[in-house]
Short mmCIF file of C-alpha atoms in Angstrom, two decimals:
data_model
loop_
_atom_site.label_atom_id
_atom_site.label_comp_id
_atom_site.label_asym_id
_atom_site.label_seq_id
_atom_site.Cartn_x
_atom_site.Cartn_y
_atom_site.Cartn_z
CA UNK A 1 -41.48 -41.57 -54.65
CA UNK A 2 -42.04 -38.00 -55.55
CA UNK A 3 -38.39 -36.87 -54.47
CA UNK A 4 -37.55 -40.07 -57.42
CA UNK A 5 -40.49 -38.69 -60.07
CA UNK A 6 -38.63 -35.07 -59.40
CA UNK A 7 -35.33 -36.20 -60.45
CA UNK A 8 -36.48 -38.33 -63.16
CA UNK A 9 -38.01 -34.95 -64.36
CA UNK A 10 -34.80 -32.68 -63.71
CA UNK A 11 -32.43 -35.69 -65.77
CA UNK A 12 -35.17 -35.44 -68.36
CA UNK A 13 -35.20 -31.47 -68.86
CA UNK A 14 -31.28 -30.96 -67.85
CA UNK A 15 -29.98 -33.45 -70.74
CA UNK A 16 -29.36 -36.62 -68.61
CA UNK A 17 -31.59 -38.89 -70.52
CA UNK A 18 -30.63 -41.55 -72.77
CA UNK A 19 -30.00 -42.08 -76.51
CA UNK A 20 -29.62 -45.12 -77.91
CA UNK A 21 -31.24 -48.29 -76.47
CA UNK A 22 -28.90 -51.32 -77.75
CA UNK A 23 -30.63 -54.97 -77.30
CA UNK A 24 -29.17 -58.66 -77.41
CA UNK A 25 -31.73 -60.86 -80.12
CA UNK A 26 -32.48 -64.52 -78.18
CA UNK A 27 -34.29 -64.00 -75.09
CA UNK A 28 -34.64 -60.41 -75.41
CA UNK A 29 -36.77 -59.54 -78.28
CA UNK A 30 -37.78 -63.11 -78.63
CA UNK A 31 -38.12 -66.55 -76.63
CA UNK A 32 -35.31 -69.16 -77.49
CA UNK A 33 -32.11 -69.36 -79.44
CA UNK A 34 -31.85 -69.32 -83.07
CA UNK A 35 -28.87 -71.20 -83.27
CA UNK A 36 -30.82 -73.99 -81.43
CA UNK A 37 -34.12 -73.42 -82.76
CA UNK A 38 -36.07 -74.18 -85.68
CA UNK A 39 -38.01 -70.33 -86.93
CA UNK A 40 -41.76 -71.82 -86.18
CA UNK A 41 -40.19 -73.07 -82.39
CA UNK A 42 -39.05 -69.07 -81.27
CA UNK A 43 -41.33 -67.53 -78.96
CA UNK A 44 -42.55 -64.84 -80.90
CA UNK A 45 -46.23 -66.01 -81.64
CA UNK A 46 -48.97 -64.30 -81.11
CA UNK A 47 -50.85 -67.99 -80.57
CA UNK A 48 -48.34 -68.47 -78.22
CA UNK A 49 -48.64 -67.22 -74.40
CA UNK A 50 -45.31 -66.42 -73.97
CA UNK A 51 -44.89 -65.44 -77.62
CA UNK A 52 -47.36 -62.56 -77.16
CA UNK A 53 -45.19 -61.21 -74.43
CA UNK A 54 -42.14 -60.73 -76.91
CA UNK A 55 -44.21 -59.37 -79.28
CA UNK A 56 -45.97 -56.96 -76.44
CA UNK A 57 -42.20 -55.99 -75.59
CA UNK A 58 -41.46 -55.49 -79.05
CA UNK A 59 -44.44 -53.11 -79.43
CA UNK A 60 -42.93 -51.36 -76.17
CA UNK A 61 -39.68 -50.90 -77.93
CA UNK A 62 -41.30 -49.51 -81.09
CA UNK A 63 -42.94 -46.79 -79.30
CA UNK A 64 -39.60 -45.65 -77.71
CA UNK A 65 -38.09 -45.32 -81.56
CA UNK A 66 -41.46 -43.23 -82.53
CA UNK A 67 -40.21 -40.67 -79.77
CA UNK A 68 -36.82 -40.49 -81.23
CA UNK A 69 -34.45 -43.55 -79.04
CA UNK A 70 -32.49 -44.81 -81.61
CA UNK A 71 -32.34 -48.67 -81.74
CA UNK A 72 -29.48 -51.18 -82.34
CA UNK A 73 -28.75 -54.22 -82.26
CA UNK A 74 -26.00 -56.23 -80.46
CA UNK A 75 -26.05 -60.21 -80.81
CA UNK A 76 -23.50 -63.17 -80.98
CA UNK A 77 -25.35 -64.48 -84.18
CA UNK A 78 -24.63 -65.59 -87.66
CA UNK A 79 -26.11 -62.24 -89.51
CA UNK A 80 -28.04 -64.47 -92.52
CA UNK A 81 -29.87 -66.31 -90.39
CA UNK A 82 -31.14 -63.04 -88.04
CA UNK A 83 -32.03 -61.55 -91.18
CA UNK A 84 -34.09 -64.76 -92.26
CA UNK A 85 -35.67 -64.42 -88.78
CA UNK A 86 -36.56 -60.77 -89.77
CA UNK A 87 -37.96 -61.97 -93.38
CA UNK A 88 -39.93 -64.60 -92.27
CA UNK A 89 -41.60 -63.41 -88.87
CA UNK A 90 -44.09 -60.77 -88.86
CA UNK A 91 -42.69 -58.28 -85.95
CA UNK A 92 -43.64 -55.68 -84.80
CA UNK A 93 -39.83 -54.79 -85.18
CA UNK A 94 -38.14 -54.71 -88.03
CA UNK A 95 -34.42 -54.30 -89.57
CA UNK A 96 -35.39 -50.86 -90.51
CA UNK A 97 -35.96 -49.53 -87.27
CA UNK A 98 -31.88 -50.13 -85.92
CA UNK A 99 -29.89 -47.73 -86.49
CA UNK A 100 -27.01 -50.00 -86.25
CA UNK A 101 -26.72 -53.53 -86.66
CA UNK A 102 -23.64 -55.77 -84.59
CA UNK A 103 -24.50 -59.21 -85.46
CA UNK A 104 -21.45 -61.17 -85.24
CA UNK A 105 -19.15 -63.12 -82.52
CA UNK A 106 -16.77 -60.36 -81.29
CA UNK A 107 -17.46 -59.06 -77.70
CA UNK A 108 -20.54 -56.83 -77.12
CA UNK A 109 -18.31 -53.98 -75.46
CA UNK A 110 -15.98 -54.06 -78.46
CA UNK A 111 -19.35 -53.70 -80.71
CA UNK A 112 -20.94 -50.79 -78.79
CA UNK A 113 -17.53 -49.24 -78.97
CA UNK A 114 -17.97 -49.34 -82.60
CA UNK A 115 -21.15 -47.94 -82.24
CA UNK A 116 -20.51 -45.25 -80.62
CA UNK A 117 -17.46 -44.34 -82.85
CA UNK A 118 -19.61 -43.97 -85.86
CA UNK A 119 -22.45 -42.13 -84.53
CA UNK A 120 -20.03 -39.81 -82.05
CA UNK A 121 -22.38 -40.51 -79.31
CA UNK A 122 -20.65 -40.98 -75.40
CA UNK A 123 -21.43 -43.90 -74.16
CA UNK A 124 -23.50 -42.79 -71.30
CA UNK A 125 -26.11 -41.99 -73.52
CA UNK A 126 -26.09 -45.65 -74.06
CA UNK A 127 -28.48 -48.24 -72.55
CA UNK A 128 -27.69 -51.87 -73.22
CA UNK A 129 -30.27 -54.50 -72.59
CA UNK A 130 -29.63 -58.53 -72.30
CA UNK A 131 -31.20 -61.45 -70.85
CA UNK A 132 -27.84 -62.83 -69.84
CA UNK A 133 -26.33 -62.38 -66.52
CA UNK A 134 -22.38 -62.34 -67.81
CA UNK A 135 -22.73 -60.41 -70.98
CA UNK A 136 -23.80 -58.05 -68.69
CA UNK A 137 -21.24 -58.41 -66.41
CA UNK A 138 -18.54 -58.12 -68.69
CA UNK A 139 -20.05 -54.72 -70.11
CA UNK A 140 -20.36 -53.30 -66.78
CA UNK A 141 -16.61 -54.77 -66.32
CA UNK A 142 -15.03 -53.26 -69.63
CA UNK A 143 -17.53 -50.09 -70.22
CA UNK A 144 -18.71 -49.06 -66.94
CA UNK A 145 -20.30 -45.93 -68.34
CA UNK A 146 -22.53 -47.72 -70.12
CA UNK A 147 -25.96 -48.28 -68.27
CA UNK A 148 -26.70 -52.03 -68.18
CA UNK A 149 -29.38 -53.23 -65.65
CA UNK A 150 -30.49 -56.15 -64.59
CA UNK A 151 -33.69 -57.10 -66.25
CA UNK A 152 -33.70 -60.33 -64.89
CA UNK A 153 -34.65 -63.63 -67.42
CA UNK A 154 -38.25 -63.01 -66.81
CA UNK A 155 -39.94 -61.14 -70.27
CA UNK A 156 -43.25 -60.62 -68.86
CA UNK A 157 -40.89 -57.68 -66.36
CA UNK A 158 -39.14 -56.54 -69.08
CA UNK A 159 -41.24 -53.20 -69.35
CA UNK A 160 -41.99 -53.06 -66.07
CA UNK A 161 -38.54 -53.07 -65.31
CA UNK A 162 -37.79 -49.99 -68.22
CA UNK A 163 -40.53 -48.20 -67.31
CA UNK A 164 -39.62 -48.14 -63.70
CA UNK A 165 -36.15 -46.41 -64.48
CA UNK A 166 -37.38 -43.84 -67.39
CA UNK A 167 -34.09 -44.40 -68.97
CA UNK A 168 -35.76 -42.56 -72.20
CA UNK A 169 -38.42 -40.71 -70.20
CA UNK A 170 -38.43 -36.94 -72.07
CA UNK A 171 -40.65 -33.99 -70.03
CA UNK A 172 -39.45 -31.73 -72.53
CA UNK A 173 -41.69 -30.62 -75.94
CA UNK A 174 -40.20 -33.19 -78.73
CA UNK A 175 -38.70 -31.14 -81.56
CA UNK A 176 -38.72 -32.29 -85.17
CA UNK A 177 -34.97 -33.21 -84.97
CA UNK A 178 -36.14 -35.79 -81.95
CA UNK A 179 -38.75 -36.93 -84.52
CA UNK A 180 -36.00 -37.43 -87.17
CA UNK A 181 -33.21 -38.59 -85.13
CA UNK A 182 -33.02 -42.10 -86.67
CA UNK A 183 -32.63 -40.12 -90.13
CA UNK A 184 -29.69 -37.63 -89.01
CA UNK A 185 -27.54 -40.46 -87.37
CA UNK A 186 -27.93 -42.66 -90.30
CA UNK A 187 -27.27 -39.37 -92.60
CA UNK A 188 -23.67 -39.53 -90.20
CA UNK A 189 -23.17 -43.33 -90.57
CA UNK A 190 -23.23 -42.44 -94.36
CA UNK A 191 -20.59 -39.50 -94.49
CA UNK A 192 -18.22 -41.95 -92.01
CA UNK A 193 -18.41 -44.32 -94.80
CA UNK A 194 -17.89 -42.02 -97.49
CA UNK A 195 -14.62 -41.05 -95.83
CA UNK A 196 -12.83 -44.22 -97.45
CA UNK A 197 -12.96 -42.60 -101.02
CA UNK A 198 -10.83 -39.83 -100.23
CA UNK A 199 -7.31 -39.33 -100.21
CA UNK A 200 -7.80 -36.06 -97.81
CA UNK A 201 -10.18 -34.84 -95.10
CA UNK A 202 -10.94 -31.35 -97.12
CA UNK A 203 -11.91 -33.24 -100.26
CA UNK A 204 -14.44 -35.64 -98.39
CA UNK A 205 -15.70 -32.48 -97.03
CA UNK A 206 -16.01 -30.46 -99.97
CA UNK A 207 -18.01 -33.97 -101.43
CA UNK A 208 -20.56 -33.38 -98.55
CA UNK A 209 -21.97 -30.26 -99.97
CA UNK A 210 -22.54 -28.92 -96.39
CA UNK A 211 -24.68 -26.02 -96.06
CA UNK A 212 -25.61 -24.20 -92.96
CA UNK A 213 -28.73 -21.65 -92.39
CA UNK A 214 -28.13 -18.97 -89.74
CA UNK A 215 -31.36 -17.66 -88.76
CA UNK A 216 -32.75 -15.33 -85.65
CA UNK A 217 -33.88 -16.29 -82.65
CA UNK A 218 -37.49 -17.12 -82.38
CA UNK A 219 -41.11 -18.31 -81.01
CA UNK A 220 -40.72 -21.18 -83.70
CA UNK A 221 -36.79 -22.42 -82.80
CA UNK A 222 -36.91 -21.59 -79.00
CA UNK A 223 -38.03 -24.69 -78.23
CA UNK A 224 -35.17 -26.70 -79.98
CA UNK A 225 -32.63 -24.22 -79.16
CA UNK A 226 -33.52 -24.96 -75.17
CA UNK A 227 -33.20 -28.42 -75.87
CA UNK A 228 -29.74 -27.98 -77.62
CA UNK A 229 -28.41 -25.97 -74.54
CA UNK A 230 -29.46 -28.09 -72.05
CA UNK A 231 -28.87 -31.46 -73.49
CA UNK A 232 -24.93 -30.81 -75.34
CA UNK A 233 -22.36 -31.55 -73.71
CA UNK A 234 -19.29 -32.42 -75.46
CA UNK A 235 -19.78 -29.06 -77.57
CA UNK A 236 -20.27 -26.70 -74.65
CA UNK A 237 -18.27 -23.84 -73.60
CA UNK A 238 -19.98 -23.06 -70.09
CA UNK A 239 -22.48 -26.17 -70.14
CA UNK A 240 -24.97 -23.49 -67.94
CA UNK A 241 -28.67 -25.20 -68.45
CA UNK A 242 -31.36 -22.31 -69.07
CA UNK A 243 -35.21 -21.79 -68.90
CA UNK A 244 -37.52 -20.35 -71.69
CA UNK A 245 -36.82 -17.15 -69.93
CA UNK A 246 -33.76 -16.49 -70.29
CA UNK A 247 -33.98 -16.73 -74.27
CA UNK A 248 -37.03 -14.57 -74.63
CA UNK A 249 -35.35 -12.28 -71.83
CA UNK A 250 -31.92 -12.63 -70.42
CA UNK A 251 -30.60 -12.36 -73.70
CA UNK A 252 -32.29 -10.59 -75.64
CA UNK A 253 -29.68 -7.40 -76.35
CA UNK A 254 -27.25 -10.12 -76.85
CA UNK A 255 -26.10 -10.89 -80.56
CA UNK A 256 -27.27 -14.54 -80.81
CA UNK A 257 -27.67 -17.20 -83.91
CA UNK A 258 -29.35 -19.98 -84.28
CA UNK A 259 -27.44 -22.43 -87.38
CA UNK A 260 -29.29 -25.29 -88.84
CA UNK A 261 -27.30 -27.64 -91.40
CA UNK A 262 -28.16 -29.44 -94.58
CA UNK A 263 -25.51 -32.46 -96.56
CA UNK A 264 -26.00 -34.39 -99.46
CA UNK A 265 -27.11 -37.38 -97.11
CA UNK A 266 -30.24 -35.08 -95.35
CA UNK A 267 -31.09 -32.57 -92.99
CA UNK A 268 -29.47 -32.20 -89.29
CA UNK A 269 -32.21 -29.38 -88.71
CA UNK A 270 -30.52 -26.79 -85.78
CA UNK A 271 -27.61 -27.75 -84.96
CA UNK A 272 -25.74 -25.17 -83.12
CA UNK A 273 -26.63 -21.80 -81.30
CA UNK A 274 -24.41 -18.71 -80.40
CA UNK A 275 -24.72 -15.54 -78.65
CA UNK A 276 -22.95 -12.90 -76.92
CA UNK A 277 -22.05 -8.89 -77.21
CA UNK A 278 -18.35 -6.84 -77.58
CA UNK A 279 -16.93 -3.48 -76.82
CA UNK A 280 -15.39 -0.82 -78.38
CA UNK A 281 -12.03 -3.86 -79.21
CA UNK A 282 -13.49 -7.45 -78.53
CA UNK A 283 -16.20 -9.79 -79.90
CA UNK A 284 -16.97 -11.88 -76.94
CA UNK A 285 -18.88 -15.19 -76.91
CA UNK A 286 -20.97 -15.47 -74.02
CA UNK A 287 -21.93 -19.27 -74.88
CA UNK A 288 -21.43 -21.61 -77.72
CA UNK A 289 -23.17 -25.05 -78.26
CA UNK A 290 -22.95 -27.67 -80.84
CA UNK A 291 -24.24 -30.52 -81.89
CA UNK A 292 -22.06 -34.11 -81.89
CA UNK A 293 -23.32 -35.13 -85.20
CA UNK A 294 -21.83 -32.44 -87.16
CA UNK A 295 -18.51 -32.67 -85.58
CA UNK A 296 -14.57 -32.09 -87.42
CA UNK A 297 -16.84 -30.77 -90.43
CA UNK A 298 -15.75 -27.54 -90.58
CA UNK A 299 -19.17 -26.00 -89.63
CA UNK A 300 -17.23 -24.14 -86.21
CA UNK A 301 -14.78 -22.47 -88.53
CA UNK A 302 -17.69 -21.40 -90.88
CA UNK A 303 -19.51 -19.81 -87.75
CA UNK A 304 -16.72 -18.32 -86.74
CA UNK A 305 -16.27 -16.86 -90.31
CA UNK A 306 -20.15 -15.80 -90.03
CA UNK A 307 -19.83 -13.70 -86.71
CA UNK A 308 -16.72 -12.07 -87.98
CA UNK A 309 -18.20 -10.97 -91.49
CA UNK A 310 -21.27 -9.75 -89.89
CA UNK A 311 -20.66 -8.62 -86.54
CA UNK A 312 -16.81 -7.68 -86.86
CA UNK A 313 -16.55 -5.77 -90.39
CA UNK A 314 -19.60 -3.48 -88.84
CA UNK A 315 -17.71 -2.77 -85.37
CA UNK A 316 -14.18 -2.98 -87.20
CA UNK A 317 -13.08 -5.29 -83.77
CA UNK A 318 -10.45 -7.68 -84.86
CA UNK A 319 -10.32 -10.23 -82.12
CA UNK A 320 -12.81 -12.56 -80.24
CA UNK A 321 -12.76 -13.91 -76.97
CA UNK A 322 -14.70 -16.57 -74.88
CA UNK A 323 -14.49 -18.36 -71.25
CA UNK A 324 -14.30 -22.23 -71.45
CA UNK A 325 -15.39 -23.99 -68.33
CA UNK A 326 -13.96 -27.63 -68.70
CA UNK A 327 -15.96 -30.63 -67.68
CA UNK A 328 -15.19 -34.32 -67.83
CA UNK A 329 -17.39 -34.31 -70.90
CA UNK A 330 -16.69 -31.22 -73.03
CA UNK A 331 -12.77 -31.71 -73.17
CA UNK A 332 -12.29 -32.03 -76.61
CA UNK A 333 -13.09 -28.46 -76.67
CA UNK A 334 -9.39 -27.38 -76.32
CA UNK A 335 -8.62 -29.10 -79.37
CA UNK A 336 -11.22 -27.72 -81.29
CA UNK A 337 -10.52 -24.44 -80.43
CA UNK A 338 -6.44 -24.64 -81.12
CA UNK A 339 -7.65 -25.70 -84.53
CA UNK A 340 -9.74 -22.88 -84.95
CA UNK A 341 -6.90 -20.54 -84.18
CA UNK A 342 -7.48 -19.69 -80.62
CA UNK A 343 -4.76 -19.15 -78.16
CA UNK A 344 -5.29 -19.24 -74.09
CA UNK A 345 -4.30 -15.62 -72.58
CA UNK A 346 -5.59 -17.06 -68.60
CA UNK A 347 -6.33 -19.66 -66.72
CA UNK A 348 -8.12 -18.79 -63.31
CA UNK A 349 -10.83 -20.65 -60.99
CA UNK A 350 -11.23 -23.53 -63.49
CA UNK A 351 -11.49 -21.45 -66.31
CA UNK A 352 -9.55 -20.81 -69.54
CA UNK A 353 -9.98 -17.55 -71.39
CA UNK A 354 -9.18 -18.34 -74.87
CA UNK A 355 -8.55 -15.16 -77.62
CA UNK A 356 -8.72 -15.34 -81.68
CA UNK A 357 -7.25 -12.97 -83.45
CA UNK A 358 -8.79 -12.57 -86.81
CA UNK A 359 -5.16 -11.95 -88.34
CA UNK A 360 -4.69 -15.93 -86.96
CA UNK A 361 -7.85 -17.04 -88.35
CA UNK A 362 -7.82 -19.25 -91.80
CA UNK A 363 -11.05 -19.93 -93.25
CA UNK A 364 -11.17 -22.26 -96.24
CA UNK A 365 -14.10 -21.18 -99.12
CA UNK A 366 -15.92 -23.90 -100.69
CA UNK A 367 -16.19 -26.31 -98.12
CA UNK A 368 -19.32 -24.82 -96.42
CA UNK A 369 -21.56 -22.77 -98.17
CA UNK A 370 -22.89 -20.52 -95.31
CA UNK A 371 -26.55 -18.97 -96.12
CA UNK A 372 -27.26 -16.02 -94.19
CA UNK A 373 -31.36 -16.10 -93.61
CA UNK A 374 -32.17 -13.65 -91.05
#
């Protein structure tokens, strides 16, 4: 048990926790089927014995979105009448609290799919709960990364049974963007809708009215900047997890930024960190990390343009170089970073050296506003 309590820990502080917590409706968050069911016959009652349970699970499930899950639904339902459900019950859940809402008759997997698209979350940050033995079965089948245990047809075990695993347990201090997570992905839902209006990519960008804050390194955005580190991974050149220590020490004659970012639709809060040092010819990058909801908006070229304003036009170095270690989850990496401009120069021991030089490097005004605030 403690060798379990450890690990649960060490997945907690080292980014393995996860994300979104996506539920079936009928038997899950309430007792019978609305299909079948009059409203006043669904278990949901708090007269009811077995009504009180749903609602007790419900309160459960609230608690995890006040830490910062994110919630969504995903039920084989006619959409009017689960919103009538939602209108005329008194929950302790509401529509408001999902994130996402896939209430319609395609398959689930095909619907987290979807999910996943629009918030540009990996789908083992996903946990999928249901009350039925081959919806879960056929997730399992068709998106294996997707965590979907067996909680059994019993409610009263429900959060026994989610408890027991810590799926969302957190050790870590809970930054503000935790607290506003619901906010930022819904912020993202937005701009992926948006998309539609525009003929081009750069025009939907310029319509975002991006602006990103670079800022020093500090006592008040350690904590989030740990977090960041040790919880990205698609966005990750070395994915090496760190302590408190090494910011406040390992580091600290490194150049390093921290880069928070603002849109029209809201505030991401930090999104992105850098650091590193150069020599009398190169800028290197020691580590870069980014954050999945600001993805493909131009905010790496505008970083890149940052360091090389500041840090380049003092040293007069016109290239930049950085070691990518590839994992199964940061791949799209090397696409990112052909975009950019940079070119590999070696590949040794699993890792890619890639170089930029500035003469390569296109940077597009009036897309991102970049606001320099150390």
């Amino acid at each position: 048990m403690l060798a379990y309590n450890y690990s649960i820990a060490f997945r907690s502080i080292y980014g393995s926790t996860k994300k979104i917590l996506v539920l079936d409706l009928d038997n899950t968050l309430w007792g019978g089927i609305v299909g079948d069911s009059n409203i006043k016959d669904l278990k949901i009652y708090s007269d009811d014995p077995e009504g009180r349970i749903y609602i007790q699970f419900q309160n459960f499930i609230k608690s995890l979105k006040n830490k910062g899950i994110l919630l969504a639904i995903c039920s084989k339902n006619d959409q009017t009448l689960i919103k009538k459900i939602f209108d005329k019950i008194d929950m302790p859940l509401k529509l408001s609290d999902f994130i996402s809402l896939k209430i319609n008759w395609k398959n689930k997997y095909l619907n987290i799919l979807e999910i996943s698209k629009e918030l540009n979350l990996g789908l083992d940050s996903f946990v999928f709960l249901d009350d039925n033995p081959s919806e879960r079965e056929e997730m399992r089948h068709y998106l294996p990364d997707v965590c979907t245990p067996d909680i059994g047809e019993d409610p009263s075990k429900f959060i026994e049974f989610l408890d027991l695993n810590q799926f969302f347990k957190n050790y870590s201090h809970l930054s503000k963007e935790d607290l506003k997570k619901k906010e930022m992905y819904l912020s993202l839902k937005k701009a992926n809708d948006e998309k539609h209006k525009f003929l081009n990519h750069e025009d939907f960008l310029k319509s975002l009215n991006i602006n990103i804050y670079v800022n020093n390194l500090d006592n008040q955005n350690m904590s989030r900047v740990q977090q960041l580190i040790n919880k990205t991974n698609q966005f990750n050149l070395i994915t090496k997890r760190v302590s408190g220590k090494f910011l406040v020490n390992d580091i600290k004659k490194k150049w390093r930024y921290v880069i928070s970012a603002k849109d029209k639709f809201g505030d991401h809060g930090i999104i992105s960190f850098i650091y590193g040092s150069f020599d009398s010819s190169i800028l290197y990058i020691d580590n870069w990390v980014l954050s999945c909801r600001v993805f493909n908006k131009y905010i790496e070229n505008s970083i890149i343009y940052f360091i090389s304003s500041v840090l380049i036009n003092k040293t007069k170095i016109k290239k930049i170089q950085t070691n990518y270690l590839p994992t199964l989850k940061n791949k799209l990496l090397k696409q990112i970073f052909k975009d950019i401009g940079f070119t590999i120069i070696k590949e040794e021991n699993q890792k890619i050296v890639y170089l930029l030089d500035l003469n390569n490097f296109t940077y597009i005004k009036n897309i991102v506003k970049v606001n320099d605030k150390r």
